[in-house]
Coordinates of C-alpha atoms in Angstrom, one line a residue:
X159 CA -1.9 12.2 26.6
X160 CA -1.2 14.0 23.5
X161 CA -3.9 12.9 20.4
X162 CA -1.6 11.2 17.4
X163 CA -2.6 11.1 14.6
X164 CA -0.3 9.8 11.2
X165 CA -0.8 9.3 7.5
X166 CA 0.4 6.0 5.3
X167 CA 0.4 6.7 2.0
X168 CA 0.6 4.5 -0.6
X169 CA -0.9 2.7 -4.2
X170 CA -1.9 -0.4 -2.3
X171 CA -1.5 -2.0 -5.8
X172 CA -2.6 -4.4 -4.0
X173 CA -2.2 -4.4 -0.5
X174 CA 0.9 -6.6 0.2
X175 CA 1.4 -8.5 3.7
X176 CA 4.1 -5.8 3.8
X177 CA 1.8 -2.8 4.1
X178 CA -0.5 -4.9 6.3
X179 CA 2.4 -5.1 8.9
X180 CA 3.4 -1.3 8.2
X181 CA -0.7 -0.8 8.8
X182 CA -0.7 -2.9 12.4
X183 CA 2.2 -1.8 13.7
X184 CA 1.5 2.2 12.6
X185 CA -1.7 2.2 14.5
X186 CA 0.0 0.4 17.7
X187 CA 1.8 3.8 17.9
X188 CA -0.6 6.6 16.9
X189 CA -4.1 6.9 18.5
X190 CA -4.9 7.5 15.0
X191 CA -3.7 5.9 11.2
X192 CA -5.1 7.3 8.1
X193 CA -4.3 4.6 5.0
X194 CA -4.3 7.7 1.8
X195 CA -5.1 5.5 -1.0
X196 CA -3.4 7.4 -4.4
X197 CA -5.8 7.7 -7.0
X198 CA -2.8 8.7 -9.5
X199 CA 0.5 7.3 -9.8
X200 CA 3.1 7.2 -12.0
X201 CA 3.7 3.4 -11.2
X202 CA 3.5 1.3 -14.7
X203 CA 0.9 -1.6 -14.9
X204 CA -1.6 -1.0 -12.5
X205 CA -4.0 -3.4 -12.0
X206 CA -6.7 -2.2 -9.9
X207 CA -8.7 1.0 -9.7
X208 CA -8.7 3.2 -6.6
X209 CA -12.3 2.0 -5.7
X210 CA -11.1 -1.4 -5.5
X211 CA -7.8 -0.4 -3.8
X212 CA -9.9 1.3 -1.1
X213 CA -12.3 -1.7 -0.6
X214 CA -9.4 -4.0 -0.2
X215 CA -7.4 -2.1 2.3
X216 CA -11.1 -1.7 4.2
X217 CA -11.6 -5.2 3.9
X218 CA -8.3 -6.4 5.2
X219 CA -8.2 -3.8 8.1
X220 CA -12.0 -5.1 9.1
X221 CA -10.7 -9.0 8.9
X222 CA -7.6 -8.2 11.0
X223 CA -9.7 -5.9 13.4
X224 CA -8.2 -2.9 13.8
X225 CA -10.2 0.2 14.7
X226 CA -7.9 2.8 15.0
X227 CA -7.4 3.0 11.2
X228 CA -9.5 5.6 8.7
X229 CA -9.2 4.5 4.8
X230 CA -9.3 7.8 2.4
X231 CA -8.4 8.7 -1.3
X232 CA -5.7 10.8 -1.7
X233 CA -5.9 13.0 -4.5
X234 CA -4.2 15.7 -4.4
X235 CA 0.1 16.3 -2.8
X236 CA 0.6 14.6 0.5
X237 CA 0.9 17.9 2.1
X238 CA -1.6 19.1 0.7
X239 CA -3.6 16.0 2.1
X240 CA -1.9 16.0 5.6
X241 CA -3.0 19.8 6.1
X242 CA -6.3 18.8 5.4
X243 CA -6.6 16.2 7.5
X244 CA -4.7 18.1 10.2
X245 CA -1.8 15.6 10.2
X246 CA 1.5 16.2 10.9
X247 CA 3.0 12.9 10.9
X248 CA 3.6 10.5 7.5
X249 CA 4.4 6.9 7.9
X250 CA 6.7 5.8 4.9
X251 CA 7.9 2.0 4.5
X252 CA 11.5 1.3 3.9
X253 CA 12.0 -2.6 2.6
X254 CA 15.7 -2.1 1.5
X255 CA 18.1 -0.1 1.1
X256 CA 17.2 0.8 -2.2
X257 CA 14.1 2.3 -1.2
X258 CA 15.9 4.8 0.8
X259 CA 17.0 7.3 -1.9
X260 CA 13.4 7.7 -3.5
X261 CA 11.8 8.0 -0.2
X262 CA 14.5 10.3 1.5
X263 CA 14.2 12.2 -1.8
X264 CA 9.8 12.1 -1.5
X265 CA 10.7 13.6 2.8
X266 CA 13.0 16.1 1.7
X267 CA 10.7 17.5 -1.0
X268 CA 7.6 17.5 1.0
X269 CA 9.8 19.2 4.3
X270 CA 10.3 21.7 1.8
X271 CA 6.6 22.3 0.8
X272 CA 5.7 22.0 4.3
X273 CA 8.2 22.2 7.3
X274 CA 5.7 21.2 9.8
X275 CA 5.3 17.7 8.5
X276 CA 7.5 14.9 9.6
X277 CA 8.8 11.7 7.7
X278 CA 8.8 8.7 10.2
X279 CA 10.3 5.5 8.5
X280 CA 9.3 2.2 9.5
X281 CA 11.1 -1.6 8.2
X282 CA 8.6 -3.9 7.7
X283 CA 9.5 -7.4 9.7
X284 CA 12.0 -9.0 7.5
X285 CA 9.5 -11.7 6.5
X286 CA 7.9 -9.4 4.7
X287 CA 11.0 -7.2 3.3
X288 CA 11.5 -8.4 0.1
X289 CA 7.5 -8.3 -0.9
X290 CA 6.4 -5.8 -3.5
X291 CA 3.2 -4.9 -4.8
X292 CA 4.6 -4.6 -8.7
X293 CA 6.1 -8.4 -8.1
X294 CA 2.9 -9.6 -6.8
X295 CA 0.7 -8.4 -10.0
X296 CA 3.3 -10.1 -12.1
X297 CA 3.7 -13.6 -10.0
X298 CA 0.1 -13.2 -10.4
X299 CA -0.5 -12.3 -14.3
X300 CA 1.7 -15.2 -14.9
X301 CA -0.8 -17.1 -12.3
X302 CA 1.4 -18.1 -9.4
X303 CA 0.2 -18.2 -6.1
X304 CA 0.0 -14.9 -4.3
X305 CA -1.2 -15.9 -0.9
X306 CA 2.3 -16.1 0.7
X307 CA 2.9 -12.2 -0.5
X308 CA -1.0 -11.0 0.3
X309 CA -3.7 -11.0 2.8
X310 CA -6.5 -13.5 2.4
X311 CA -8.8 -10.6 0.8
X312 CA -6.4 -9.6 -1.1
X313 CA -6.0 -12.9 -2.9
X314 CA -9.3 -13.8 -3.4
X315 CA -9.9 -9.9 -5.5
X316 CA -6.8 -10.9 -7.3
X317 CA -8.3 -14.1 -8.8
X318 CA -11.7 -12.6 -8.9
X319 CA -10.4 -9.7 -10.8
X320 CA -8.0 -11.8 -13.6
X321 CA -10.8 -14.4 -14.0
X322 CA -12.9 -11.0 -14.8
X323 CA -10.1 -9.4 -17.1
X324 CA -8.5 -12.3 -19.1
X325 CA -6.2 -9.8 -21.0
X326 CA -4.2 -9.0 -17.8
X327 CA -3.1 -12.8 -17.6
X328 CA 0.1 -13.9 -19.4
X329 CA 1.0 -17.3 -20.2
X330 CA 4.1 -18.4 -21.6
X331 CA 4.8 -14.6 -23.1
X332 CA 1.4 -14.5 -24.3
X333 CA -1.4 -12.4 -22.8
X334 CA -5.1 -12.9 -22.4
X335 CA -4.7 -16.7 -21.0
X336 CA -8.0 -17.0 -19.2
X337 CA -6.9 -20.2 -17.8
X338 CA -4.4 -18.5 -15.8
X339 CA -5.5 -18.2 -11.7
X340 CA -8.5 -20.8 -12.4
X341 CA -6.5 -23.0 -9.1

């Protein structure tokens, strides 16, 4: 049998129940899943650094116990990263049909920088299509429950992190409610 190896890039800003099922079901098919955590993105409101972006995708991949999986930074192009790693297989998500431009656009442009490496789309299960990792930092800024949209580990960094940074919360259109998340 032929070793498989894949890559799964992505913010994980924060890890969504969506990405989790991308995550499972990606190393059911390679011997071998690499999670690239990006350190930079162009993504607006971040919440979380890439230190606790990495901890939480370890920390959900240990509770759901699945061995196959390596967690890294990515810091630099994904081809970049995928010939380093010598990978030449990238796992994208595709929730709806509007994610299909931007990431048909991302497959074409890294084909181009590096023919060798292929684009594999997956669909998370449809329970889990509509989740978002921008929605879930603002259903939970605002202070509504997050556990439907993220994994247990997940949600307990989420409180931990706005009962830590009051500023992020937002109450009624104002900001810095530190009573928000205190369920």
């Amino acid at each position: 049998m032929k070793e498989t190896t894949a890559v799964y890039p992505g913010t994980f800003d924060p890890m969504t129940l969506g990405h989790l099922d991308l995550i499972k079901r990606s190393a059911s098919l390679f011997n071998r899943l690499i999670v690239a955590v990006a350190g930079v993105s162009a993504k607006p409101s971040r919440l979380f650094g890439i230190a606790d972006r990495l901890a939480m995708v370890k920390e959900c991949l240990q509770e759901e116990q699945i061995a196959n999986v390596e967690v890294l930074p990515l810091d630099c192009l994904l081809v970049e990263f995928c010939r380093r790693q010598q990978v030449r297989a990238v796992v994208r998500g595709l929730r709806a049909y509007s994610d299909f431009e931007y990431e048909f656009q991302m497959a074409l442009t890294n084909r181009q920088l590096d023919a060798t490496i292929e684009t594999l789309f997956l669909m998370p299960n449809e329970e889990h299509s509509y989740i978002t990792a921008s929605t879930v930092r603002e259903v939970a800024r605002y202070g509504g429950r997050t556990d439907h949209f993220v994994p247990a580990c997940v949600e307990r960094h989420l409180r931990a992190y706005l009962r830590a940074h009051p500023e992020q919360c937002i109450r009624g259109g104002a900001v810095g409610n530190a009573g928000a998340f205190d369920r």
